[in-house]
Amino acid sequence: MAQVVSTRPIQSSLLCPSSRSFQNQAQKIKPYCFASNLITRRRQRKSLRLTRINSAPIAAKISARAETEVVPVSPEDVPKMEEKIQFLREQFGDNSMSMWSKPTVRRKTKIVCTIGPSTNTKEMIWNLAEAGMNVARLNMSHGDHASHQIVIDLVKEYNSQNEDNVIAIMLDTKGPEVRSGDLPQPIMLASGQEFTFTIKRGVGTADTVSVNYDDFVNDVEVGDMLLVDGGMMSLVVKSKTEDSVKCEVVDGGELKSRRHLNVRGKSATLPSITDKDWDDIKFGVDNKVDFYAVSFVKDAAVIHELKNYLQSCGADIHVIPKIESADSIPNLHSIIMASDGAMVARGDLGAELPIEEVPLLQEEIIRMCRSMGKAVIVATNMLESMIVHPTPTRAEVSDIAIAVREGADAVMLSGETAHGKFPLKAVKVMHTVALRTEASLVGGETPSNLGQALKNHMSEMFAFHATMMSNTLGTSIVVFTRTGFMAILLSHYRPSGTIFAFTNEKTVQQRLALYQGVRPIYMQFSDDAEEAFENAVDLLQKQGMVKEGEHIALVQSGRQPIWRFQSTHNIQVRKV
Ligand SMILES: Nc1ncnc2c1ncn2[C@@H]1O[C@H](COP(=O)(O)OP(=O)(O)O)[C@@H](O)[C@H]1O
Ligand SMILES: C=C(OP(=O)(O)O)C(=O)O
């Protein structure tokens, strides 16, 4: 057992871990090129065949290391691989790879699925979870508390039956969004025709529809461009009365019920958290959801207000602002600083701001979140075509790969899983593309100023060195955490190996499901540190997540000391 121990505070500030030598070293450890990957895959296939003949232990052959893994290249390969694994399991009665065979274990980038009419049944939630969903998102713009309650209860039921694969719950507030009203049936709008939006309630005819926002008439001006569903249709404002806005259709199409309305370049003058949102937030507190995604945040004040409210009711729920409002951009830094992460909500963002700004902002928001040690989710249109088609466009596949490369913690599915025809296929595509992209990445690329943001130098130093050690030795990392802090910190260093985060808090286990590379495991902590380590390694070995003879890096650090003197942090490398 190798050990690095520090028992006194470090005075000097941290070295920047993104130095060239670090990267060079990582490069050496994890060489990658397409050809070598193909060869590895061929060898892999061969070793699978050999395994069948020799009945040798198979855990090592289908190992977790991304570079030696059979990486399916198309979603169609996934069932084939699952069949293969099933075959091996049946042949050898071996369960040592059962956990690694789960998509949620091998992939580092997490998947958020919006639950809606296509997926709100027990069967579909179970299927989504098995296909790779890590977080279930409830969009409060749709449905009522009763329908969301059913979904929450189902996810909780799944979690109670699958302690090794828990799904986090994210409640997404409706926010001050402007939407058109309900229509008895969709209306076809043709370019050049006149169409009216009215603040009168309940109107839904061929030429006029209600808007859910009374100040709509005051906020828009003649000449403004109105975008429906982020630009799927557009109308230019021609004139106004005290309750209506007359427009001319520029780009026509089919107008359905409750569609997004944005004014190009403008945010609505509404508070970020509306009365309905407060009601939904309380519903989230009652149901102990894990995250709020807060729509249309414009400044940090609203985050402070929500956090104060949550503190006053003793609720441990993390807050993820959705960056989608033009007004939020000058305040990005303070908004993210006040929050637990951010969502790049590209739908509304690309409607309020010029569309060509979206990729640049995505990169900037991811970079900012990562440097501040906060979670970041990339959302909207990721596999949009799969709402109706069984395969994605190549551009969509690239989009997922870019988000993974940029270092997002999670990628999100919206309509694809909420009301699409192929929700499970969409999750499988996302899983496969993320996994394939991750296999091409060098681990441990840390944002250069992570240290300055976190100001907890001892924990950071240990997270950095644990990452270095595990990357050098090619090990997984085992960390014990009560609050999730150290697991989240390690995640931000993006080690190559999996971070097995043992926690004695179910809420922390669920929350950690969102974080890149973290595999959260619930375990009651023994009073004796050594016993707890042994139990953890035992559990990993039983589940086939580590195997005999393999090394693991074990980290004891973080804000709250567990089995250590106040100032003692350590990293150990152990042989299983
Ligand atoms: N809980 C729900 N109940 C009914 N329909 C839903 C629900 N959640 C999502 N949907 C449908 O899926 C679509 C895509 O989901 P999402 O992108 O989250 O919604 P939106 O863009 O409308 O805010 C929605 O426009 C809606 O038609
Ligand atoms: C995620 C988004 O928000 P919503 O789906 O809630 O409209 C978005 O606008 O990209």
Coordinates of C-alpha atoms and ligand atoms in Angstrom, one line a residue:
M1 CA 0.0 0.0 0.0
A2 CA 1.5 3.3 -1.0
Q3 CA 0.4 6.3 0.9
V4 CA 0.7 10.1 0.7
V5 CA -0.3 11.9 3.9
S6 CA -0.4 15.5 4.8
T7 CA -1.1 16.6 8.3
R8 CA -0.5 20.3 8.1
P9 CA -2.1 23.1 6.1
I10 CA -0.4 24.0 2.9
Q11 CA 0.5 27.7 2.8
S12 CA 1.4 28.1 -0.8
S13 CA -1.3 28.2 -3.4
L14 CA -1.8 25.2 -5.7
L15 CA 0.2 24.6 -8.7
C16 CA -1.8 24.9 -11.9
P17 CA -2.5 21.3 -12.8
S18 CA -3.1 22.0 -16.5
S19 CA 0.7 22.2 -17.2
R20 CA 2.1 20.8 -20.4
S21 CA 4.0 18.1 -18.5
F22 CA 0.8 16.9 -17.0
Q23 CA -0.8 16.7 -20.3
N24 CA 2.2 15.1 -21.9
Q25 CA 2.2 12.5 -19.2
A26 CA -1.5 11.9 -19.6
Q27 CA -1.0 11.6 -23.4
K28 CA 1.6 8.9 -22.8
I29 CA -0.7 7.0 -20.5
K30 CA -3.6 7.1 -22.8
P31 CA -2.5 7.0 -26.3
Y32 CA -5.3 7.2 -28.8
C33 CA -5.8 6.9 -32.5
F34 CA -8.5 5.5 -34.5
A35 CA -6.4 2.6 -35.8
S36 CA -5.2 1.6 -32.4
N37 CA -8.7 1.7 -31.1
L38 CA -9.8 -0.6 -33.9
I39 CA -7.0 -3.0 -33.2
T40 CA -8.0 -3.0 -29.6
R41 CA -11.5 -3.7 -30.5
R42 CA -10.4 -6.6 -32.7
R43 CA -8.3 -8.0 -29.9
Q44 CA -11.2 -7.5 -27.6
R45 CA -13.4 -9.6 -29.9
K46 CA -10.7 -12.2 -30.0
S47 CA -10.3 -12.3 -26.3
L48 CA -14.1 -12.7 -25.9
R49 CA -13.8 -15.7 -28.2
L50 CA -10.9 -17.1 -26.3
T51 CA -12.8 -16.6 -23.0
R52 CA -15.6 -18.8 -24.3
I53 CA -13.1 -21.6 -25.1
N54 CA -11.0 -21.3 -21.9
S55 CA -13.7 -20.5 -19.4
A56 CA -11.2 -18.1 -17.9
P57 CA -12.2 -15.2 -15.6
I58 CA -13.8 -12.7 -17.9
A59 CA -14.0 -9.6 -15.8
A60 CA -10.6 -8.5 -17.0
K61 CA -11.5 -8.9 -20.6
I62 CA -14.5 -6.7 -20.5
S63 CA -12.8 -4.1 -18.4
A64 CA -13.9 -0.6 -17.6
R65 CA -10.9 1.1 -19.1
A66 CA -12.3 3.1 -21.9
E67 CA -9.4 2.5 -24.2
T68 CA -9.6 -1.3 -24.0
E69 CA -13.4 -1.5 -24.2
V70 CA -15.6 -2.7 -26.9
V71 CA -17.1 0.5 -28.0
P72 CA -20.2 0.1 -30.0
V73 CA -20.2 2.5 -33.0
S74 CA -23.9 2.5 -33.7
P75 CA -26.9 2.2 -31.5
E76 CA -27.8 -1.0 -33.3
D77 CA -24.6 -2.5 -31.8
V78 CA -25.8 -2.0 -28.3
P79 CA -28.3 -4.7 -28.2
K80 CA -25.8 -7.0 -29.9
M81 CA -23.3 -6.3 -27.1
E82 CA -25.9 -6.8 -24.4
E83 CA -26.8 -10.2 -26.0
K84 CA -23.1 -11.0 -26.0
I85 CA -22.8 -10.2 -22.3
Q86 CA -25.9 -12.1 -21.5
F87 CA -24.5 -15.1 -23.3
L88 CA -21.3 -15.0 -21.3
R89 CA -23.2 -14.6 -18.1
E90 CA -25.4 -17.6 -18.9
Q91 CA -22.4 -19.7 -20.0
F92 CA -20.2 -19.0 -17.0
G93 CA -22.6 -18.0 -14.3
D94 CA -20.4 -15.0 -13.9
N95 CA -21.8 -11.9 -12.4
S96 CA -18.5 -10.1 -12.1
M97 CA -19.1 -7.8 -15.0
S98 CA -22.8 -7.2 -14.3
M99 CA -22.2 -3.7 -13.1
W100 CA -19.8 -2.8 -15.9
S101 CA -22.3 -4.0 -18.4
K102 CA -24.7 -1.3 -17.2
P103 CA -24.6 1.8 -19.4
T104 CA -24.7 4.0 -16.3
V105 CA -21.5 2.7 -15.0
R106 CA -19.2 2.8 -18.0
R107 CA -20.2 6.2 -19.3
K108 CA -18.9 9.3 -17.6
T109 CA -21.1 11.9 -19.1
K110 CA -24.5 11.7 -17.6
I111 CA -27.9 11.7 -19.3
V112 CA -30.9 13.8 -18.3
C113 CA -34.2 12.6 -19.7
T114 CA -37.4 14.7 -19.7
I115 CA -40.3 12.5 -18.7
G116 CA -43.6 13.1 -20.6
P117 CA -46.4 11.2 -22.2
S118 CA -44.0 8.8 -24.0
T119 CA -42.2 7.8 -20.8
N120 CA -44.4 8.4 -17.8
T121 CA -45.2 4.8 -17.1
K122 CA -43.4 2.3 -14.8
E123 CA -42.3 0.2 -17.7
M124 CA -40.7 3.2 -19.6
I125 CA -39.0 4.6 -16.5
W126 CA -37.5 1.2 -15.8
N127 CA -36.4 0.9 -19.4
L128 CA -35.0 4.4 -19.5
A129 CA -33.0 3.8 -16.3
E130 CA -31.6 0.5 -17.7
A131 CA -30.8 2.2 -21.0
G132 CA -28.7 4.9 -19.3
M133 CA -30.9 7.7 -17.8
N134 CA -29.1 9.3 -14.8
V135 CA -31.5 12.1 -14.1
A136 CA -35.2 12.3 -14.6
R137 CA -36.4 15.9 -15.5
L138 CA -39.9 17.1 -14.8
N139 CA -40.9 20.1 -16.9
M140 CA -43.4 22.1 -14.8
S141 CA -44.5 23.9 -18.0
H142 CA -46.5 20.8 -18.7
G143 CA -48.7 18.5 -16.7
D144 CA -50.0 19.0 -13.1
H145 CA -48.8 18.1 -9.7
A146 CA -50.8 14.8 -9.8
S147 CA -49.1 13.6 -13.0
H148 CA -45.6 14.7 -11.8
Q149 CA -46.2 13.0 -8.4
I150 CA -46.8 9.7 -10.2
V151 CA -43.4 10.1 -12.0
I152 CA -41.6 11.0 -8.8
D153 CA -43.1 8.0 -7.0
L154 CA -42.1 5.7 -9.9
V155 CA -38.5 7.0 -9.9
K156 CA -38.3 6.6 -6.1
E157 CA -39.7 3.1 -6.5
Y158 CA -37.0 2.3 -9.1
N159 CA -34.3 3.7 -6.8
S160 CA -35.5 1.6 -3.8
Q161 CA -35.3 -1.5 -5.9
N162 CA -32.0 -0.6 -7.7
E163 CA -29.7 0.8 -5.0
D164 CA -26.7 0.4 -7.3
N165 CA -28.2 2.6 -10.1
V166 CA -30.1 5.5 -8.6
I167 CA -31.7 8.2 -10.7
A168 CA -31.7 11.8 -9.6
I169 CA -34.9 13.9 -9.9
M170 CA -34.7 17.4 -11.4
L171 CA -37.7 19.8 -11.2
D172 CA -37.6 22.3 -14.0
T173 CA -39.6 25.5 -13.2
K174 CA -41.9 27.0 -15.8
G175 CA -40.5 30.4 -15.1
P176 CA -41.8 33.7 -16.6
E177 CA -41.9 32.1 -20.0
V178 CA -44.3 33.5 -22.6
R179 CA -46.4 30.8 -24.3
S180 CA -49.3 30.8 -26.7
G181 CA -52.5 29.3 -25.3
D182 CA -54.3 26.1 -25.9
L183 CA -55.8 25.4 -29.3
P184 CA -58.5 22.9 -30.1
Q185 CA -56.3 21.7 -33.0
P186 CA -53.1 22.9 -34.6
I187 CA -53.4 25.9 -36.9
M188 CA -51.4 26.2 -40.2
L189 CA -49.8 29.7 -40.6
A190 CA -48.8 30.7 -44.0
S191 CA -46.0 33.3 -44.8
G192 CA -47.5 36.7 -45.4
Q193 CA -50.8 36.1 -43.6
E194 CA -52.0 38.3 -40.7
F195 CA -52.1 36.7 -37.2
T196 CA -53.0 38.1 -33.8
F197 CA -51.8 37.4 -30.2
T198 CA -54.2 38.6 -27.5
I199 CA -53.9 38.8 -23.8
K200 CA -57.6 37.9 -23.5
R201 CA -57.8 34.4 -22.0
G202 CA -59.1 31.3 -23.8
V203 CA -59.0 32.5 -27.4
G204 CA -57.9 29.9 -30.0
T205 CA -59.2 30.6 -33.5
A206 CA -57.7 30.3 -37.0
D207 CA -56.4 33.9 -36.8
T208 CA -56.0 34.7 -33.1
V209 CA -54.6 32.9 -30.1
S210 CA -54.1 33.9 -26.4
V211 CA -50.8 34.7 -24.8
N212 CA -50.3 33.8 -21.1
Y213 CA -48.6 37.1 -20.2
D214 CA -50.5 40.3 -19.6
D215 CA -47.6 42.6 -20.2
F216 CA -46.9 41.1 -23.6
V217 CA -48.5 44.1 -25.3
N218 CA -46.3 46.5 -23.4
D219 CA -43.1 44.5 -23.9
V220 CA -43.3 44.2 -27.6
E221 CA -42.9 47.1 -30.1
V222 CA -43.8 47.4 -33.8
G223 CA -41.0 45.9 -35.9
D224 CA -40.1 43.3 -33.2
M225 CA -39.6 39.7 -34.4
L226 CA -41.6 37.1 -32.5
L227 CA -40.2 33.6 -32.6
V228 CA -42.4 30.5 -32.0
D229 CA -40.5 27.5 -30.5
G230 CA -37.2 29.2 -30.8
G231 CA -37.6 30.1 -34.5
M232 CA -39.6 27.2 -36.0
M233 CA -42.0 30.0 -37.0
S234 CA -41.5 33.7 -36.9
L235 CA -43.8 36.8 -37.1
V236 CA -43.1 40.5 -37.3
V237 CA -45.2 42.9 -35.2
K238 CA -47.2 45.3 -37.3
S239 CA -49.5 47.1 -34.8
K240 CA -50.8 46.9 -31.3
T241 CA -54.0 47.7 -29.4
E242 CA -54.4 47.7 -25.6
D243 CA -55.0 43.9 -25.6
S244 CA -53.6 42.6 -28.9
V245 CA -50.6 42.4 -31.0
K246 CA -51.2 42.2 -34.8
C247 CA -48.4 40.4 -36.7
E248 CA -47.5 39.3 -40.2
V249 CA -46.2 35.7 -40.5
V250 CA -42.6 35.7 -41.9
D251 CA -41.9 31.9 -41.6
G252 CA -45.1 29.9 -41.4
G253 CA -45.8 26.4 -40.1
E254 CA -48.0 24.5 -37.8
L255 CA -48.9 26.3 -34.5
K256 CA -49.8 23.8 -31.7
S257 CA -50.9 24.4 -28.1
R258 CA -48.7 26.1 -25.5
R259 CA -45.8 27.0 -27.8
H260 CA -42.8 29.1 -26.7
L261 CA -42.9 32.8 -27.7
N262 CA -39.8 34.9 -27.6
V263 CA -39.0 38.4 -28.8
R264 CA -35.7 38.4 -30.6
G265 CA -33.1 40.2 -28.4
K266 CA -35.5 40.9 -25.4
S267 CA -36.2 39.2 -22.1
A268 CA -39.7 39.5 -20.6
T269 CA -40.0 42.0 -17.8
L270 CA -41.2 39.3 -15.4
P271 CA -39.7 38.1 -12.1
S272 CA -37.7 34.9 -12.6
I273 CA -39.7 33.0 -10.0
T274 CA -43.4 33.4 -10.5
D275 CA -46.2 32.5 -8.1
K276 CA -46.7 29.2 -10.0
D277 CA -43.0 28.5 -9.7
W278 CA -43.1 29.0 -5.9
D279 CA -46.0 26.6 -5.7
D280 CA -44.0 24.1 -7.8
I281 CA -40.8 24.7 -5.7
K282 CA -42.8 23.8 -2.6
F283 CA -44.0 20.7 -4.3
G284 CA -40.3 19.9 -5.0
V285 CA -39.5 20.4 -1.3
D286 CA -42.3 18.2 -0.2
N287 CA -41.1 15.5 -2.6
K288 CA -37.4 15.9 -1.7
V289 CA -36.3 16.3 -5.4
D290 CA -32.5 16.6 -6.0
F291 CA -32.3 19.6 -8.3
Y292 CA -34.2 22.6 -9.4
A293 CA -33.6 23.8 -12.9
V294 CA -34.6 27.4 -12.6
S295 CA -35.9 29.0 -15.9
F296 CA -35.0 32.5 -17.1
V297 CA -32.7 33.5 -14.3
K298 CA -31.4 37.0 -15.0
D299 CA -29.2 37.7 -12.0
A300 CA -27.8 36.1 -8.8
A301 CA -30.4 37.7 -6.6
V302 CA -33.0 35.2 -7.6
I303 CA -30.7 32.3 -6.7
H304 CA -30.0 33.8 -3.3
E305 CA -33.7 34.2 -2.8
L306 CA -34.4 30.6 -3.6
K307 CA -31.4 29.3 -1.6
N308 CA -32.6 31.3 1.4
Y309 CA -36.1 29.9 1.1
L310 CA -34.6 26.3 0.8
Q311 CA -32.5 26.9 3.9
S312 CA -35.5 28.2 5.8
C313 CA -37.4 25.0 5.2
G314 CA -34.3 22.8 5.8
A315 CA -34.4 21.5 2.2
D316 CA -31.1 20.1 0.7
I317 CA -31.9 20.7 -2.9
H318 CA -29.3 21.9 -5.4
V319 CA -30.1 24.9 -7.7
I320 CA -29.2 24.9 -11.4
P321 CA -30.1 28.1 -13.2
K322 CA -31.0 27.8 -16.9
I323 CA -29.0 30.2 -19.0
E324 CA -31.5 31.2 -21.6
S325 CA -32.3 34.8 -21.1
A326 CA -30.5 37.7 -22.9
D327 CA -30.4 39.5 -19.6
S328 CA -28.5 36.7 -17.9
I329 CA -25.4 37.0 -20.1
P330 CA -23.8 40.0 -18.4
N331 CA -24.4 38.4 -15.0
L332 CA -23.1 34.9 -15.9
H333 CA -20.3 34.8 -13.4
S334 CA -22.3 35.9 -10.4
I335 CA -25.2 33.7 -11.3
I336 CA -23.1 30.6 -11.6
M337 CA -21.1 31.5 -8.5
A338 CA -24.3 31.7 -6.4
S339 CA -25.6 28.3 -7.8
D340 CA -24.7 24.7 -7.9
G341 CA -24.2 24.6 -11.6
A342 CA -25.9 25.8 -14.8
M343 CA -27.9 24.5 -17.8
V344 CA -27.1 25.8 -21.3
A345 CA -30.8 26.0 -22.3
R346 CA -30.1 26.5 -26.0
G347 CA -33.8 26.7 -27.0
D348 CA -34.7 30.0 -25.5
L349 CA -31.1 31.2 -25.5
G350 CA -31.0 30.9 -29.3
A351 CA -34.3 32.8 -29.5
E352 CA -33.4 35.7 -27.3
L353 CA -29.9 36.0 -28.8
P354 CA -28.7 35.6 -32.3
I355 CA -28.5 31.9 -33.0
E356 CA -24.8 32.0 -33.9
E357 CA -23.9 33.1 -30.4
V358 CA -25.2 29.8 -28.9
P359 CA -22.1 27.5 -29.6
L360 CA -19.8 30.2 -28.3
L361 CA -21.9 30.7 -25.2
Q362 CA -22.1 27.0 -24.6
E363 CA -18.4 26.7 -24.6
E364 CA -18.1 29.7 -22.3
I365 CA -20.7 28.5 -19.8
I366 CA -19.1 25.0 -19.7
R367 CA -15.7 26.6 -19.2
M368 CA -17.0 28.9 -16.5
C369 CA -18.8 26.1 -14.6
R370 CA -15.8 23.8 -14.7
S371 CA -13.5 26.5 -13.5
M372 CA -15.8 27.2 -10.6
G373 CA -16.3 23.5 -9.8
K374 CA -20.0 23.5 -10.7
A375 CA -22.1 21.0 -12.6
V376 CA -23.0 21.9 -16.2
I377 CA -25.7 20.5 -18.5
V378 CA -26.1 21.0 -22.2
A379 CA -29.7 20.9 -23.3
T380 CA -32.2 21.1 -26.2
N381 CA -32.3 19.7 -29.7
M382 CA -29.6 17.3 -29.0
L383 CA -31.4 14.5 -30.9
E384 CA -34.4 16.5 -32.1
S385 CA -34.8 14.4 -35.3
M386 CA -35.3 11.3 -33.2
I387 CA -38.6 12.7 -31.9
V388 CA -39.9 11.2 -35.2
H389 CA -37.1 9.2 -36.8
P390 CA -35.3 6.1 -35.4
T391 CA -31.8 7.4 -36.2
P392 CA -30.2 10.7 -35.6
T393 CA -28.7 13.1 -38.1
R394 CA -24.9 13.2 -38.2
A395 CA -25.0 16.8 -37.1
E396 CA -26.8 15.7 -33.9
V397 CA -24.2 13.1 -33.2
S398 CA -21.5 15.7 -33.6
D399 CA -23.4 18.0 -31.3
I400 CA -23.3 15.4 -28.5
A401 CA -19.6 14.7 -29.1
I402 CA -18.8 18.4 -28.8
A403 CA -20.7 18.7 -25.5
V404 CA -18.8 15.7 -24.2
R405 CA -15.4 17.0 -25.4
E406 CA -16.1 20.4 -23.9
G407 CA -16.5 18.7 -20.6
A408 CA -20.2 18.9 -19.8
D409 CA -21.3 16.9 -16.8
A410 CA -24.5 15.9 -18.5
V411 CA -26.4 16.1 -21.8
M412 CA -30.1 16.4 -21.9
L413 CA -33.0 14.9 -23.9
S414 CA -36.3 16.9 -24.0
G415 CA -39.0 16.2 -26.5
E416 CA -37.0 13.1 -27.6
T417 CA -37.9 11.3 -24.4
A418 CA -41.0 13.4 -23.3
H419 CA -43.2 12.9 -26.4
G420 CA -40.9 11.3 -29.0
K421 CA -41.5 8.1 -30.9
F422 CA -38.1 6.6 -30.0
P423 CA -37.2 7.5 -26.4
L424 CA -35.2 4.4 -25.6
K425 CA -33.3 4.6 -28.9
A426 CA -32.5 8.2 -28.2
V427 CA -31.0 7.4 -24.8
K428 CA -29.0 4.5 -26.4
V429 CA -27.7 6.8 -29.1
M430 CA -26.7 9.4 -26.5
H431 CA -25.0 6.7 -24.4
T432 CA -23.1 5.3 -27.4
V433 CA -21.9 8.6 -28.7
A434 CA -20.8 9.8 -25.3
L435 CA -19.0 6.6 -24.5
R436 CA -17.3 6.6 -27.9
T437 CA -16.2 10.2 -27.6
E438 CA -15.0 9.8 -24.0
A439 CA -12.7 6.9 -25.2
S440 CA -10.9 9.5 -27.4
L441 CA -10.3 11.9 -24.6
V442 CA -7.3 12.4 -22.3
G443 CA -8.3 12.3 -18.7
G444 CA -7.5 14.9 -16.1
E445 CA -7.7 18.1 -18.2
T446 CA -8.4 20.5 -15.5
P447 CA -9.6 24.1 -15.9
S448 CA -6.5 26.2 -15.1
N449 CA -8.2 28.4 -12.5
L450 CA -10.2 25.7 -10.6
G451 CA -8.0 26.3 -7.6
Q452 CA -8.8 30.0 -7.3
A453 CA -12.6 29.3 -7.4
L454 CA -12.7 26.7 -4.7
K455 CA -10.3 28.1 -2.1
N456 CA -10.1 24.9 -0.3
H457 CA -6.5 24.2 -1.1
M458 CA -5.9 21.0 0.9
S459 CA -8.9 19.2 -0.7
E460 CA -8.0 20.4 -4.1
M461 CA -4.4 19.4 -3.8
F462 CA -5.5 15.9 -2.9
A463 CA -8.1 15.8 -5.6
F464 CA -5.4 16.9 -8.1
H465 CA -2.8 14.4 -6.9
A466 CA -5.3 11.5 -6.6
T467 CA -6.2 12.2 -10.3
M468 CA -2.5 12.2 -11.3
M469 CA -1.9 9.0 -9.4
S470 CA -4.9 7.3 -10.8
N471 CA -4.2 8.4 -14.3
T472 CA -0.6 7.3 -14.1
L473 CA -1.4 3.9 -12.7
G474 CA -4.7 3.5 -14.6
T475 CA -6.8 2.9 -11.5
S476 CA -10.2 3.9 -10.4
I477 CA -10.6 6.3 -7.4
V478 CA -12.5 5.4 -4.3
V479 CA -13.7 8.3 -2.2
F480 CA -15.8 8.5 1.0
T481 CA -18.1 11.5 1.2
R482 CA -20.9 12.6 3.5
T483 CA -21.8 15.8 1.7
G484 CA -20.6 14.8 -1.8
F485 CA -18.1 17.7 -1.8
M486 CA -14.9 15.6 -2.4
A487 CA -16.6 13.4 -5.1
I488 CA -17.7 16.6 -6.9
L489 CA -14.2 18.1 -6.6
L490 CA -12.6 14.9 -8.0
S491 CA -15.1 14.9 -10.8
H492 CA -13.9 18.4 -11.8
Y493 CA -10.4 17.1 -12.3
R494 CA -11.9 14.6 -14.8
P495 CA -9.7 11.6 -13.9
S496 CA -9.6 8.8 -16.5
G497 CA -10.9 6.2 -14.1
T498 CA -14.3 6.0 -12.5
I499 CA -14.8 7.8 -9.2
F500 CA -16.5 5.4 -6.9
A501 CA -18.1 7.7 -4.4
F502 CA -19.2 5.9 -1.2
T503 CA -21.7 7.9 0.9
N504 CA -23.8 7.2 3.9
E505 CA -26.5 9.7 2.7
K506 CA -29.1 8.6 0.2
T507 CA -29.7 12.2 -0.9
V508 CA -26.0 12.6 -1.7
Q509 CA -26.0 9.3 -3.6
Q510 CA -28.9 10.5 -5.7
R511 CA -27.4 14.0 -6.3
L512 CA -24.0 12.6 -7.4
A513 CA -25.8 10.8 -10.3
L514 CA -25.5 14.1 -12.2
Y515 CA -21.7 14.5 -12.0
Q516 CA -19.3 13.5 -14.7
G517 CA -17.4 10.2 -13.9
V518 CA -18.9 9.7 -10.5
R519 CA -20.4 6.3 -9.7
P520 CA -22.3 7.0 -6.4
I521 CA -22.7 4.1 -4.0
Y522 CA -24.6 4.0 -0.7
M523 CA -22.9 2.4 2.2
Q524 CA -23.3 2.6 6.0
F525 CA -20.0 3.8 7.3
S526 CA -18.4 1.7 9.9
D527 CA -16.8 3.5 12.9
D528 CA -13.5 2.0 11.9
A529 CA -11.8 3.4 8.8
E530 CA -10.0 0.2 7.8
E531 CA -13.2 -1.8 8.1
A532 CA -15.0 0.8 5.9
F533 CA -12.3 0.6 3.3
E534 CA -12.4 -3.1 3.2
N535 CA -16.2 -3.1 3.0
A536 CA -16.0 -0.7 0.1
V537 CA -13.4 -2.7 -1.8
D538 CA -15.3 -5.9 -1.1
L539 CA -18.5 -4.4 -2.5
L540 CA -16.7 -3.2 -5.6
Q541 CA -15.1 -6.6 -6.1
K542 CA -18.4 -8.5 -5.6
Q543 CA -20.1 -6.2 -8.2
G544 CA -17.2 -6.8 -10.6
M545 CA -16.3 -3.2 -10.6
V546 CA -12.7 -3.9 -9.5
K547 CA -10.9 -7.3 -9.7
E548 CA -8.3 -9.1 -7.7
G549 CA -4.8 -7.7 -8.3
E550 CA -6.1 -4.4 -9.6
H551 CA -4.9 -1.2 -8.0
I552 CA -7.2 1.5 -6.7
A553 CA -6.6 5.0 -5.4
L554 CA -8.3 5.7 -2.1
V555 CA -8.8 9.3 -1.1
Q556 CA -9.5 10.6 2.3
S557 CA -10.0 14.3 2.2
G558 CA -12.7 16.9 1.9
R559 CA -14.3 19.5 4.2
Q560 CA -15.7 17.1 6.7
P561 CA -13.2 14.7 8.2
I562 CA -14.3 11.1 8.3
W563 CA -12.0 8.8 10.3
R564 CA -9.2 11.2 10.3
F565 CA -7.8 13.9 12.5
Q566 CA -9.0 17.4 11.5
S567 CA -5.9 18.2 9.5
T568 CA -5.0 14.8 8.1
H569 CA -5.7 14.1 4.5
N570 CA -4.4 11.1 2.6
I571 CA -4.3 9.2 -0.7
Q572 CA -3.5 5.5 -0.7
V573 CA -2.9 3.2 -3.5
R574 CA -4.1 -0.3 -2.7
K575 CA -4.0 -3.6 -4.4
V576 CA -7.3 -5.4 -4.4
Ligands
LIG1 N1 -45.2 16.5 -18.2 C1 -45.5 16.6 -19.5 N2 -46.8 16.4 -19.9 C2 -47.2 16.5 -21.2 N3 -46.3 16.9 -22.2 C3 -45.0 17.1 -21.9 C4 -44.6 17.0 -20.5 N4 -43.3 17.3 -20.5 C5 -42.9 17.5 -21.8 N5 -44.0 17.4 -22.6 C6 -44.0 17.6 -24.1 O1 -42.7 17.4 -24.6 C7 -42.3 18.6 -25.3 C8 -40.8 18.8 -25.1 O2 -40.4 18.9 -23.8 P1 -39.6 20.2 -23.3 O3 -38.5 20.5 -24.2 O4 -39.2 19.9 -21.9 O5 -40.7 21.3 -23.3 P2 -40.8 22.8 -23.8 O6 -39.8 23.0 -24.8 O7 -42.2 22.9 -24.3 O8 -40.6 23.5 -22.5 C9 -43.2 19.7 -24.7 O9 -43.3 20.8 -25.6 C10 -44.5 19.0 -24.5 O10 -45.2 18.9 -25.7
LIG2 C1 -34.2 23.7 -21.8 C2 -34.9 24.8 -22.2 O1 -36.0 25.2 -21.6 P1 -37.5 24.5 -21.7 O2 -37.4 23.2 -22.4 O3 -38.0 24.4 -20.3 O4 -38.3 25.5 -22.5 C3 -34.4 25.6 -23.4 O5 -35.0 26.6 -23.6 O6 -33.5 25.2 -24.1

